[in-house]
Coordinates of C-alpha atoms in Angstrom, one line a residue:
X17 CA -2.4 18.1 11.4
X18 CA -5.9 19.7 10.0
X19 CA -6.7 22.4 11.6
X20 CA -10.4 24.7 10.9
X21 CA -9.6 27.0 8.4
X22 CA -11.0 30.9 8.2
X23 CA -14.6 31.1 7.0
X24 CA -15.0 33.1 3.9
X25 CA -16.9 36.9 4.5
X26 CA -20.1 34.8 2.8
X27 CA -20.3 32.7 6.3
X28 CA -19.1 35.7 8.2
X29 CA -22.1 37.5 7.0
X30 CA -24.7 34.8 7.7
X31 CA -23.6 34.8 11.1
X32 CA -24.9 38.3 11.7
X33 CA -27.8 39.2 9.5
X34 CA -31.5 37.7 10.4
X35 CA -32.6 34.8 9.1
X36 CA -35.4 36.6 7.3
X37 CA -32.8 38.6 5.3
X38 CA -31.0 35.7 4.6
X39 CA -33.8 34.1 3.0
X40 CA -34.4 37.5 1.2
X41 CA -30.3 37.2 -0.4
X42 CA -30.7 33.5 -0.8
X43 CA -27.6 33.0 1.7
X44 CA -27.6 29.8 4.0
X45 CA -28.4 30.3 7.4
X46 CA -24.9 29.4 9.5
X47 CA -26.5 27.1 12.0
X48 CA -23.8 26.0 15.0
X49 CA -25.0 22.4 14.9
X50 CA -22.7 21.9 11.6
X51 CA -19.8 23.7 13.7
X52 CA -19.9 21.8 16.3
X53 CA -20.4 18.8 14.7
X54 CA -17.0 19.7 12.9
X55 CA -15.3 20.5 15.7
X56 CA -16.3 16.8 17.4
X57 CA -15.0 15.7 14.5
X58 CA -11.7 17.2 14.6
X59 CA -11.4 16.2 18.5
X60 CA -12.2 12.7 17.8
X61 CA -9.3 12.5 14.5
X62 CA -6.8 13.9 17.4
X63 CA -7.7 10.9 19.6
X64 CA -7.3 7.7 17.2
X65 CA -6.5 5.6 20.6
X66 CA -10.0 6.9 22.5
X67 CA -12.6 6.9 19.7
X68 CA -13.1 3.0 18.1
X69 CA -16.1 4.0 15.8
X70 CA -13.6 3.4 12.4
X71 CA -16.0 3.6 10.1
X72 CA -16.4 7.8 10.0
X73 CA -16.9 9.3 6.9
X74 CA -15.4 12.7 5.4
X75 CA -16.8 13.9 2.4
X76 CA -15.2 15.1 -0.2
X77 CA -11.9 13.9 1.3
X78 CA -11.4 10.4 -0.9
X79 CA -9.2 10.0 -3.6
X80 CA -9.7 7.0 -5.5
X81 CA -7.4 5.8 -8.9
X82 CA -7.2 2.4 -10.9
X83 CA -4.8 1.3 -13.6
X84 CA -3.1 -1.2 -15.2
X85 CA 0.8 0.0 -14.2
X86 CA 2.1 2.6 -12.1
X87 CA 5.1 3.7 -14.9
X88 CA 3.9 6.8 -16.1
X89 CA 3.2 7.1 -20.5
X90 CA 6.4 9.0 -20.8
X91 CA 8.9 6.9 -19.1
X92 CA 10.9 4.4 -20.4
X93 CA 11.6 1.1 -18.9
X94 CA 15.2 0.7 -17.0
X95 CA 15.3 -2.4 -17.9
X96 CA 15.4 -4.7 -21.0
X97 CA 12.7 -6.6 -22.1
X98 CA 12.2 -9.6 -20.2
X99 CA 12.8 -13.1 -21.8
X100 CA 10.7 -15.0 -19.4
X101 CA 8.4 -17.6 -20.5
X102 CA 5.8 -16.2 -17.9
X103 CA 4.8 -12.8 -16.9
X104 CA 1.8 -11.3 -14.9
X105 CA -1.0 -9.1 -16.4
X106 CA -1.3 -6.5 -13.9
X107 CA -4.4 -4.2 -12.4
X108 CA -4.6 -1.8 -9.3
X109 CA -7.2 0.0 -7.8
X110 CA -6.7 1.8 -4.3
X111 CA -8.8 4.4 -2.3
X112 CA -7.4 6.8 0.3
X113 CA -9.0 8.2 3.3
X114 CA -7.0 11.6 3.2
X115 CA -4.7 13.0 0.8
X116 CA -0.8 12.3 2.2
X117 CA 1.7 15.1 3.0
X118 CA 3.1 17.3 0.2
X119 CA 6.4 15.5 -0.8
X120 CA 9.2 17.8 1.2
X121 CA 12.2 19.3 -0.7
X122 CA 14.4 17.9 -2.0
X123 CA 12.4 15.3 -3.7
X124 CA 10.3 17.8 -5.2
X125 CA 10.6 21.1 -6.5
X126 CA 8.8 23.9 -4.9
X127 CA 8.0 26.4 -7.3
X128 CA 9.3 29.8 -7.2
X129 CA 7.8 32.7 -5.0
X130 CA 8.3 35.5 -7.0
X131 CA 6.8 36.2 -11.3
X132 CA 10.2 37.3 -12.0
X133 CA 11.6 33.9 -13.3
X134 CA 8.9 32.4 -15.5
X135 CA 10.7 29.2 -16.4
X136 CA 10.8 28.0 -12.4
X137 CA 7.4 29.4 -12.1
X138 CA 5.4 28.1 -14.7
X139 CA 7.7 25.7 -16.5
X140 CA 8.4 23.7 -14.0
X141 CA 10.9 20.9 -16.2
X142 CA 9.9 18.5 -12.6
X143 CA 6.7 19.8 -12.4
X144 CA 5.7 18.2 -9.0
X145 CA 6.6 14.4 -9.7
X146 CA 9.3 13.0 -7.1
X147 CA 12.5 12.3 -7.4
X148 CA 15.5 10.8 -6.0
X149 CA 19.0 10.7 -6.2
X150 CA 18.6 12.4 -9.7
X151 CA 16.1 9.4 -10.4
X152 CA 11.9 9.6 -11.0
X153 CA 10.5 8.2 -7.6
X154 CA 8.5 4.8 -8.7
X155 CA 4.9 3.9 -7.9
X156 CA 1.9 5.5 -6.5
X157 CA 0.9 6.8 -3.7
X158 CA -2.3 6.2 -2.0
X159 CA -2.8 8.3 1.5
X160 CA 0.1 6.8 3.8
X161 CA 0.1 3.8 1.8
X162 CA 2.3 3.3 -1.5
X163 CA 1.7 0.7 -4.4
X164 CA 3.9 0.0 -7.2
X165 CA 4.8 -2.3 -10.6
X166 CA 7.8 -2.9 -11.5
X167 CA 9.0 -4.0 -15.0
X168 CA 10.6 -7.4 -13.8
X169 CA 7.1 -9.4 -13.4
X170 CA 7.5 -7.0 -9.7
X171 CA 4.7 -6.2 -7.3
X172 CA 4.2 -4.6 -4.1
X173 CA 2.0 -2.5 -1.2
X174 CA 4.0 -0.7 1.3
X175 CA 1.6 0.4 3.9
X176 CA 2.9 3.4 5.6
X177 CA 2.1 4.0 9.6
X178 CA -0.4 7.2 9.8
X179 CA 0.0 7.7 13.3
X180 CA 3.1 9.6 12.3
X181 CA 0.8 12.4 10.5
X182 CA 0.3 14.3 13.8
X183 CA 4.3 15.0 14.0
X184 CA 6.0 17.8 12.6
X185 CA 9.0 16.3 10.6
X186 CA 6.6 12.9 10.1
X187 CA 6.3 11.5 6.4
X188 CA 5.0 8.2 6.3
X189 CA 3.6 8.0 3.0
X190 CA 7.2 9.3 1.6
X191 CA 8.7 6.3 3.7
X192 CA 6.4 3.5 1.8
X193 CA 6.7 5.3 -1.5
X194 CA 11.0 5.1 -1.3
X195 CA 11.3 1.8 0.3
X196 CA 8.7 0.7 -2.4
X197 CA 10.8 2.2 -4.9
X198 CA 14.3 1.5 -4.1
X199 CA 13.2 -2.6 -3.4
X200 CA 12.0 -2.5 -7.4
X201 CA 14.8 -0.9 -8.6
X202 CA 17.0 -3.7 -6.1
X203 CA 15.3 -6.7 -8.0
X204 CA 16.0 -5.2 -11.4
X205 CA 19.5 -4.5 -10.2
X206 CA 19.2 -8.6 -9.6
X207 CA 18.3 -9.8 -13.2
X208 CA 20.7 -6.9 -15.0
X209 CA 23.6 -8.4 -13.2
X210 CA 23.1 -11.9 -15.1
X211 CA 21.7 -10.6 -18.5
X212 CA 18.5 -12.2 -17.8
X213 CA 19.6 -15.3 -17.1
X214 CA 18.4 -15.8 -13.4
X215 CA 17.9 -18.6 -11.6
X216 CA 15.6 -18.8 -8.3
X217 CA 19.2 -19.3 -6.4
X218 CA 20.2 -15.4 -8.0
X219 CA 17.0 -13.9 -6.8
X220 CA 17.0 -12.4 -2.4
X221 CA 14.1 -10.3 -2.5
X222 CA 14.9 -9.8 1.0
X223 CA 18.3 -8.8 0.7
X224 CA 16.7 -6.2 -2.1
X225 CA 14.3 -5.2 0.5
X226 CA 17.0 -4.6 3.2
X227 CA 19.5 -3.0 0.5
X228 CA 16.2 -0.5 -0.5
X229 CA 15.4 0.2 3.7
X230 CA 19.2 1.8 3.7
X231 CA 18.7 3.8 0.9
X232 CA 15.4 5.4 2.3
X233 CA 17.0 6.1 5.9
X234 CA 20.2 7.6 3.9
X235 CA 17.9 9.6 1.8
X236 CA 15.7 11.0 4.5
X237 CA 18.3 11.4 6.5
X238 CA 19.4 15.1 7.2
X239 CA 22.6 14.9 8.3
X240 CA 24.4 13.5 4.9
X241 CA 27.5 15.9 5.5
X242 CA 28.3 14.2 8.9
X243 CA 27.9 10.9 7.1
X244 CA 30.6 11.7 4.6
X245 CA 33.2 13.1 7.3
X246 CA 32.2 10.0 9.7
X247 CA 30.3 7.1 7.5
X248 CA 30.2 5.4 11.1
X249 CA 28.4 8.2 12.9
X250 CA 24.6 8.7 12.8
X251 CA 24.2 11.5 14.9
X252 CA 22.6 15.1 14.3
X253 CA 25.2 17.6 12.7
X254 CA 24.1 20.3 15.5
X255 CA 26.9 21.9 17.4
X256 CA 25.2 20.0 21.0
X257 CA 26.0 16.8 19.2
X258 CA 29.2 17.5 18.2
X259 CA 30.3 18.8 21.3
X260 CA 29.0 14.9 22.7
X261 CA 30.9 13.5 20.3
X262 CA 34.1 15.2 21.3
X263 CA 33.3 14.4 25.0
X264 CA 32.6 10.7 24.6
X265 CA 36.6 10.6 23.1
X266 CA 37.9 12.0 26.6
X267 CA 37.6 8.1 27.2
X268 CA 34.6 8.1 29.2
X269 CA 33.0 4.0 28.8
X270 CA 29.6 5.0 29.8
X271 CA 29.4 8.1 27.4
X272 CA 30.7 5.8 24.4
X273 CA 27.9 3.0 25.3
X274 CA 25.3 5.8 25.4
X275 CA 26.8 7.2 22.0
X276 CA 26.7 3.6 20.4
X277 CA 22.8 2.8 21.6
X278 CA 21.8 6.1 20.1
X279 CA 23.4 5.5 16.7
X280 CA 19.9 4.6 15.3
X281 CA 18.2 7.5 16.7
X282 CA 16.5 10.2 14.5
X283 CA 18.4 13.1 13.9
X284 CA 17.1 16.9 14.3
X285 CA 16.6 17.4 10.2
X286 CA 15.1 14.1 9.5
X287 CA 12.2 12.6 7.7
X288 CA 10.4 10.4 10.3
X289 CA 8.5 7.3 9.2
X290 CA 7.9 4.1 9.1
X291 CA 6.1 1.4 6.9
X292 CA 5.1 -2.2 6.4
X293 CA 6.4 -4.0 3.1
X294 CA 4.7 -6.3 1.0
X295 CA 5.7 -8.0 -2.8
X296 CA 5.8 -10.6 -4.8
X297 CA 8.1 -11.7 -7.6
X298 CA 7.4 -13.9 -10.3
X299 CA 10.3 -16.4 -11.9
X300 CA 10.1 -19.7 -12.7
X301 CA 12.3 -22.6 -12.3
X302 CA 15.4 -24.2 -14.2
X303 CA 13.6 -27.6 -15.2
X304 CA 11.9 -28.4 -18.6
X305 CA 10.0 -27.2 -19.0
X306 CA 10.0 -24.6 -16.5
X307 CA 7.1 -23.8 -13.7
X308 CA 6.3 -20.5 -13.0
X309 CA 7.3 -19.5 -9.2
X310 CA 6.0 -16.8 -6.8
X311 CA 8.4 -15.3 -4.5
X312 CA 6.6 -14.0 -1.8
X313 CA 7.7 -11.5 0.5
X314 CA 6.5 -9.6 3.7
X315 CA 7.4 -7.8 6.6
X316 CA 4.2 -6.8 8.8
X317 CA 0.3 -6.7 8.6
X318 CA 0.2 -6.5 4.3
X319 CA -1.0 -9.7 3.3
X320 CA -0.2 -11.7 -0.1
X321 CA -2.7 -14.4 -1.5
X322 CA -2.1 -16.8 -4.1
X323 CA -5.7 -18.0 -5.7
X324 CA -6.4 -20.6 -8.3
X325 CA -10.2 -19.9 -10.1
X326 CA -12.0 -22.4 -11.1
X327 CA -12.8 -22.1 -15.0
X328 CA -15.6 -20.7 -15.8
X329 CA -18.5 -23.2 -17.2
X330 CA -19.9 -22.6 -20.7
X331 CA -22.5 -25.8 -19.6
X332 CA -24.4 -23.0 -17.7
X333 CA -25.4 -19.6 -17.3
X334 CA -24.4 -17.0 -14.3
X335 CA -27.0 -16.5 -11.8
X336 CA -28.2 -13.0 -11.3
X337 CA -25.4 -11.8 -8.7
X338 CA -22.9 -13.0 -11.6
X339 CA -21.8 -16.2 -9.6
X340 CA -21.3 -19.3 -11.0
X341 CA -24.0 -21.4 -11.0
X342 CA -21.5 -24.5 -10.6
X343 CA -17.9 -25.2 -9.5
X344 CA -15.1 -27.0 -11.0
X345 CA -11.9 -28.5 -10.3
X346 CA -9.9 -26.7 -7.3
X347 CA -6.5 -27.2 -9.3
X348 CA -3.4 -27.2 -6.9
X349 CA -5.5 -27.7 -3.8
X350 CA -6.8 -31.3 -5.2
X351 CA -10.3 -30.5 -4.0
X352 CA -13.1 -31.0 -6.9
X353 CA -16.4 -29.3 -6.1
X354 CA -19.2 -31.5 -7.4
X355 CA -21.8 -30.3 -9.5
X356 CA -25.1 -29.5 -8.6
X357 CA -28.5 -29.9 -10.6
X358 CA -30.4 -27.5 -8.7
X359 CA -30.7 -23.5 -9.6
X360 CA -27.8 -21.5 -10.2
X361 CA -27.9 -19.6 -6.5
X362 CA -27.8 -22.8 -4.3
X363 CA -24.7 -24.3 -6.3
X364 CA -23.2 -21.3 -5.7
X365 CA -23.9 -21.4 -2.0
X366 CA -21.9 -25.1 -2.1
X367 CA -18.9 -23.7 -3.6
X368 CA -16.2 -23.0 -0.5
X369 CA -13.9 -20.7 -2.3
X370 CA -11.5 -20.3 0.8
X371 CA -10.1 -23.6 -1.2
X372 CA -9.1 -21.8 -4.0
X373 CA -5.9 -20.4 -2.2
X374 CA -2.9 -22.3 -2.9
X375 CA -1.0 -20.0 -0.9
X376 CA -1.4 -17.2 2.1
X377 CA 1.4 -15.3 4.0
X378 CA 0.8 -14.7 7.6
X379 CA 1.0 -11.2 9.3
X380 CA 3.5 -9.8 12.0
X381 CA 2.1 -8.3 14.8
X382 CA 4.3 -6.9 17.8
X383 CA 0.9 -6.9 19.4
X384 CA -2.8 -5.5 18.2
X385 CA -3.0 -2.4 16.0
X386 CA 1.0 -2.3 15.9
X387 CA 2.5 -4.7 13.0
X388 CA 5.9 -5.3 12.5
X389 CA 7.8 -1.9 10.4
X390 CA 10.7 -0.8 8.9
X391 CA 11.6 3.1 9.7
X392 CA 12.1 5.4 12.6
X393 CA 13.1 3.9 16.2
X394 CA 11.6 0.7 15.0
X395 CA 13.7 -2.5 15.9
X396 CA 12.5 -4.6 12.8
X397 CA 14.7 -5.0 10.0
X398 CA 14.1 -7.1 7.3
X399 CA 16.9 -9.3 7.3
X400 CA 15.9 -9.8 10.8
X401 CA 12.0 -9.9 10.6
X402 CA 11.1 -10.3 6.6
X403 CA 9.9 -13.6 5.3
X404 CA 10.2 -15.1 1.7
X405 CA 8.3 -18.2 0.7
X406 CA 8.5 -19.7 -3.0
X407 CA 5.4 -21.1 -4.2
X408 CA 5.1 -23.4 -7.7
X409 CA 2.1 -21.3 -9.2
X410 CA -0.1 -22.0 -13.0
X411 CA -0.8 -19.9 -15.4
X412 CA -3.9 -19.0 -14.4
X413 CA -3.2 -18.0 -11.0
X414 CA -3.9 -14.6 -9.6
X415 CA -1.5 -13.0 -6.8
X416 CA -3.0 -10.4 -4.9
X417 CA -0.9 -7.9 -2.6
X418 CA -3.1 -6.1 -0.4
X419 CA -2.8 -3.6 2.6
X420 CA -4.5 -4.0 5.6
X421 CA -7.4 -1.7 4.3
X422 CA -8.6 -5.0 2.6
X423 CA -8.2 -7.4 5.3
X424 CA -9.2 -5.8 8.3
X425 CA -12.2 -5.3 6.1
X426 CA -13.1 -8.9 4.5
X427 CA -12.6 -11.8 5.1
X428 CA -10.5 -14.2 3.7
X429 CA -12.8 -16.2 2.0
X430 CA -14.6 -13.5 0.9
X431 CA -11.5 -11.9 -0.8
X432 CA -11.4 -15.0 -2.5
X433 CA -14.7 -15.4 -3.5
X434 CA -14.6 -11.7 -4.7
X435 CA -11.8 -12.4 -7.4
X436 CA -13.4 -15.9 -8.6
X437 CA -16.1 -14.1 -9.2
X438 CA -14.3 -11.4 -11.1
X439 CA -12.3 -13.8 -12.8
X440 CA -14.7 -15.7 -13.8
X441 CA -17.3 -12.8 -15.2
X442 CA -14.3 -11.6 -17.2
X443 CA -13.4 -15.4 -18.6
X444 CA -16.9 -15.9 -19.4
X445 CA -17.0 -12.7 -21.5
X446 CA -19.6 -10.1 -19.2
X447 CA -19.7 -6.8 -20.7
X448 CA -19.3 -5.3 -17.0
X449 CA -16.1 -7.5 -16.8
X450 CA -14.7 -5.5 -19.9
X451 CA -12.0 -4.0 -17.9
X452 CA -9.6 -7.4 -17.2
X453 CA -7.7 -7.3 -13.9
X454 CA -8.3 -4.0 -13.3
X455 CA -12.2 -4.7 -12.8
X456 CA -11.3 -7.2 -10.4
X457 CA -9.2 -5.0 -8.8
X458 CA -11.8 -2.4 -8.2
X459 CA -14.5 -4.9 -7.0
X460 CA -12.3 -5.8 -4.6
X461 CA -12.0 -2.5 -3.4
X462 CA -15.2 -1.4 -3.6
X463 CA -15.9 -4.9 -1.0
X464 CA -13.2 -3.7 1.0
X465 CA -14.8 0.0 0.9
X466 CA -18.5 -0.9 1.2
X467 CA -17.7 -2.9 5.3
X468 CA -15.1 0.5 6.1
X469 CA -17.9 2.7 5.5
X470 CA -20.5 1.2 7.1
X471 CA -20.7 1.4 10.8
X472 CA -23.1 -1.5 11.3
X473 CA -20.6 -4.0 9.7
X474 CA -18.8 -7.3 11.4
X475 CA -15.1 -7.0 10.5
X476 CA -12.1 -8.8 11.4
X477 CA -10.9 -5.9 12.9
X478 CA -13.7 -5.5 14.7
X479 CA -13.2 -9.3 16.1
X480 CA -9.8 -8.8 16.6
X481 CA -10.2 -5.6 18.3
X482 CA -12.6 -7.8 20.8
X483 CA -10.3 -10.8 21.5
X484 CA -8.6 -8.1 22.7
X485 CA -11.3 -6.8 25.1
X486 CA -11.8 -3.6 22.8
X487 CA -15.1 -2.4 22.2
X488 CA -15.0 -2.0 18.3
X489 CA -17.8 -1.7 15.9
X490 CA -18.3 -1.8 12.1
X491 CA -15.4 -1.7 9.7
X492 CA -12.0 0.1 9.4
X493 CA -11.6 3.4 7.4
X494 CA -8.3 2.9 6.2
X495 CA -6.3 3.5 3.1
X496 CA -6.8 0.6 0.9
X497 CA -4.8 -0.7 -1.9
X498 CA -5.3 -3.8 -4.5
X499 CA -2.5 -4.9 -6.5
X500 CA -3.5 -7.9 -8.7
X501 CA -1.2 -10.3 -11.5
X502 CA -2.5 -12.7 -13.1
X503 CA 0.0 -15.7 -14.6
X504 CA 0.5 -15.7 -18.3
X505 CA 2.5 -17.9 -20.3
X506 CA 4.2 -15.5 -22.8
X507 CA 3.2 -16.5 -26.3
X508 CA 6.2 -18.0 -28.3
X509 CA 7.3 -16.6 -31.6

C-alpha cells in the first residue's frame, strides 16, 4: 500500500521561512495545493470501486521495456533445438502503471544486513533475479501482469489481479509470473517426452496450464511441512489448526464437512494471488506437407488474435500516416478488397481491417470488472474453465497475446488496423519500421497507452462500464502487455 513518505529537511524548511527568504536561497515555496492534491490522490487509489476516472496519471511511476525474448543473454535454452518446419519471430513491448511487489523470500535472495560478509552483500551469486525450485523463474514482469517466450514456438500474458495489492501477504504479479512460468516449462516438458516428434494429438496446453496452476499454489504455499506429513491436508500448520484437525477425528460429521469445504482455503503463511492466463502454441500438422497450427489457449479477460496482413503493394506509395494506399487479398477470410484509383487516404478509408482476423478468442467474465482467474479462493480452474481452439494459420500470420490493458483500450478493429499497418511499413522497407515485430509491438502499445491516458477518450471499457449503468469516462490505466509472433517457415538446409 503507498503510503506519504517523510519530507526531506529542504521541504521542512520551506514550510517555515518567508517566501521572500526563500526567493533569496532559491528554495521552492512548499504551497499546500500540491499536498493536498497528493493526498486526493492517494484517497482516490484506496477507493478503486468509488472513483471511475481510469485515466489518472502518475508521473514518474511508468516503467516501460521492449524486446525480442524474455530469456536473458546468459541463459541457455532447456530445451533442444526445435526441428519444426515453422517457428514464430517474436517481439514484446509492455508498459506498467506501478512497479509490482518486491519478489518475497524464498524466491529471491535478500541481501545481507550486516558489512561483515562481503560475498552475500555485494556478490550476490542470485543477485535479485527469481527463482524457483532451484530453477531461474521465466519471463517478465510488467506491474501485476507477467509476459513470457518460451523456446518451443511458446507465447503467453498472464494478467495478474491488482486488487490484491492492498493485502498484506498479497502477490499478484508473483502469481502471473509462476503460473506463466511453470505452463512454458509444462509444454516443453510435452515435446522432450517424444524427442521432438509431436503430433497436435501429444500437445494439452490446458493440461500444461493446470499441471503449472499446482505448482504455483504448492510453491506459494506456506505450509509445505504439513503437506509432506498429510499430502491430503491443506490446512495452516498453526497449533489452532491442528488442534481442529484432531477434533474433526473424534467422529464429528459436521466438523469433517466443514474441514473438507475449507481444504482450498488460504493458509496463515501464504502468498495470496490470483491471475488470468493467456498463450498460444505453434505446431503444425502431420499431413504433407504440413500446415502450421495455432493452439490457442485462455482462461479469463486476456485476449488472443490471429491476423492475416494484406501484402504490402509496391504498385503505390504509403500515404503520409504510413497507410496503405490500397488493399489486397484478405487471405483465409476470402474477402478481396478492391482497388481504388483515387488518393492514397480514401483507399485507405475503404480497407475494413476487422476482416483480416482469421481468428479471435472470447473473454470470461463472472460478471463486469471480475474475469474468470486461477489463484486464491477462486473457483476457476482450468481444466474446468480454460479453452483451447486449434486454428490452420500461414506463414505470414501474426498472433498477438494481449492483456486487457490493450483491449479495454482499443478496439478490435483498431488493433488490427494497428499491426497491418506495422506490418506492412516494416514489409515495405520504412526506416521507422527498422525494428521488425518489436516496432509493431510498441505501436501497439503506444495506441493502447495514448486512449488510457487520456481522459477525454471513448473506450470499450468505458462502453462496457455503461451497459452496465456505470458512469465511466475516457480510457483504462492499466498495465499493458503486447506479445506478438509472426509465422515463419524455417529455411531448409
Amino acid at each position: 500500500m503507498l503510503t506519504q513518505t517523510a519530507r526531506s529537511t529542504r521541504h521542512a524548511l520551506t514550510r517555515t521561512c518567508p517566501p521572500r527568504l526563500l526567493r533569496l536561497l532559491r528554495l521552492p515555496e512548499c504551497s499546500t495545493a500540491p499536498r493536498s492534491r497528493y493526498r486526493l490522490l492517494l484517497a482516490e487509489q484506496h477507493a478503486p470501486d468509488r472513483a471511475f476516472s481510469t485515466s489518472r496519471i502518475h508521473p514518474g511511476r511508468f516503467l516501460i521495456s521492449e524486446g525480442r525474448t524474455t530469456s536473458p543473454p546468459d541463459e541457455h535454452a532447456q530445451t533442444q533445438p526445435s526441428t519444426s518446419p515453422f517457428y514464430l519471430e517474436t517481439g514484446y513491448s509492455i508498459f506498467a502503471k506501478r512497479p509490482s511487489r518486491p519478489f518475497p523470500p524464498p524466491f529471491v535472495s535478500a541481501p545481507s544486513g550486516s558489512f561483515s560478509d562481503p560475498l552475500t552483500t555485494h556478490n550476490s551469486p542470485r543477485g535479485r533475479r527469481p527463482y524457483v525450485n532451484g530453477q531461474l523463474v521465466r519471463g517478465i514482469t510488467n506491474g501485476d501482469d507477467a509476459i513470457i517466450i518460451g523456446d518451443a514456438n511458446f507465447i503467453a500474458v498472464d494478467d495478474g489481479v491488482g486488487a490484491w495489492a492492498v493485502k498484506d501477504r498479497g502477490h499478484a504479479a508473483l502469481w502471473s509470473r509462476l503460473i506463466a512460468h511453470f505452463w512454458a516449462v509444462e509444454v516443453e516438458k510435452s515435446f522432450a517426452a517424444k524427442n521432438g516428434q509431436v503430433t497436435l494429438d501429444d500437445l494439452n496446453p490446458i493440461q500444461n496450464l493446470q499441471d503449472a496452476y499446482e505448482q504455483t499454489k504448492a510453491a506459494t504455499k506456506g505450509t509445505l511441512k504439513d503437506e509432506e506429513d498429510d499430502p491430503s491436508s491443506s490446512s495452516s500448520s498453526s497449533p489452532e489448526a491442528k488442534q481442529k484437525a484432531i477434533k474433526a477425528k473424534d467422529g464429528d460429521a459436521d466438523n469433517d464437512k466443514d474441514k473438507d469445504k475449507g481444504k482450498d482455503k488460504p493458509g496463515e503463511n501464504d502468498i495470496l494471488g490470483t491471475t488470468t492466463a493467456s498463450s498460444a502454441l505453434l505446431h503444425h500438422t502431420s499431413a504433407t506437407p504440413p500446415v502450421p497450427v495455432i493452439l490457442a489457449t485462455t482462461l479469463g479477460d486476456c485476449k488472443v488474435l490471429i491476423l492475416r496482413p494484406p501484402p504490402p503493394q509496391s504498385s503505390s506509395s504509403s500515404s503520409s500516416t504510413g497507410t496503405p494506399d490500397s488493399s489486397s487479398p484478405g487471405g483465409g477470410n476470402g474477402t478481396t478488397a478492391k482497388s481504388k484509383s483515387s488518393s492514397g487516404a480514401s483507399a485507405a478509408e475503404e480497407v475494413d481491417f476487422s476482416k483480416t482476423i482469421v481468428y479471435r478468442s472470447t473473454e470470461q467474465w463472472h460478471w463486469f470488472d471480475c474475469p474468470r482467474q486461477l489463484g486464491t479462493n477462486s473457483p476457476d480452474t482450468p481444466l474446468a474453465n480454460g479453452v483451447c481452439d486449434t486454428v490452420e494459420v500461414s506463414p505470414g500470420d501474426v498472433v498477438a497475446v494481449l492483456s486487457d490493458g490493450v483491449t479495454d483500450n482499443l478496439w478490435e478493429h483498431e488493433i488490427a488496423e494497428t499491426i497491418c499497418t506495422c506490418v506492412q511499413k516494416w514489409e515495405s522497407g520504412v526506416d521507422e519500421a527498422k525494428d521488425g515485430i518489436v516496432y509493431v509491438a510498441r505501436t501497439l502499445m503506444n495506441a493502447a497507452l495514448d486512449v488510457a491516458q487520456d481522459p477525454n477518450a471513448e473506450s470499450p471499457y468505458m462502453e462496457r462500464a455503461f451497459d452496465e449503468g456505470i458512469a465511466a469516462e475516457g480510457g483504462k490505466l492499466d498495465d499493458i502487455s503486447v506479445v506478438l509472433g509472426l509465422c515463419r517457415k524455417r529455411e531448409s538446409k
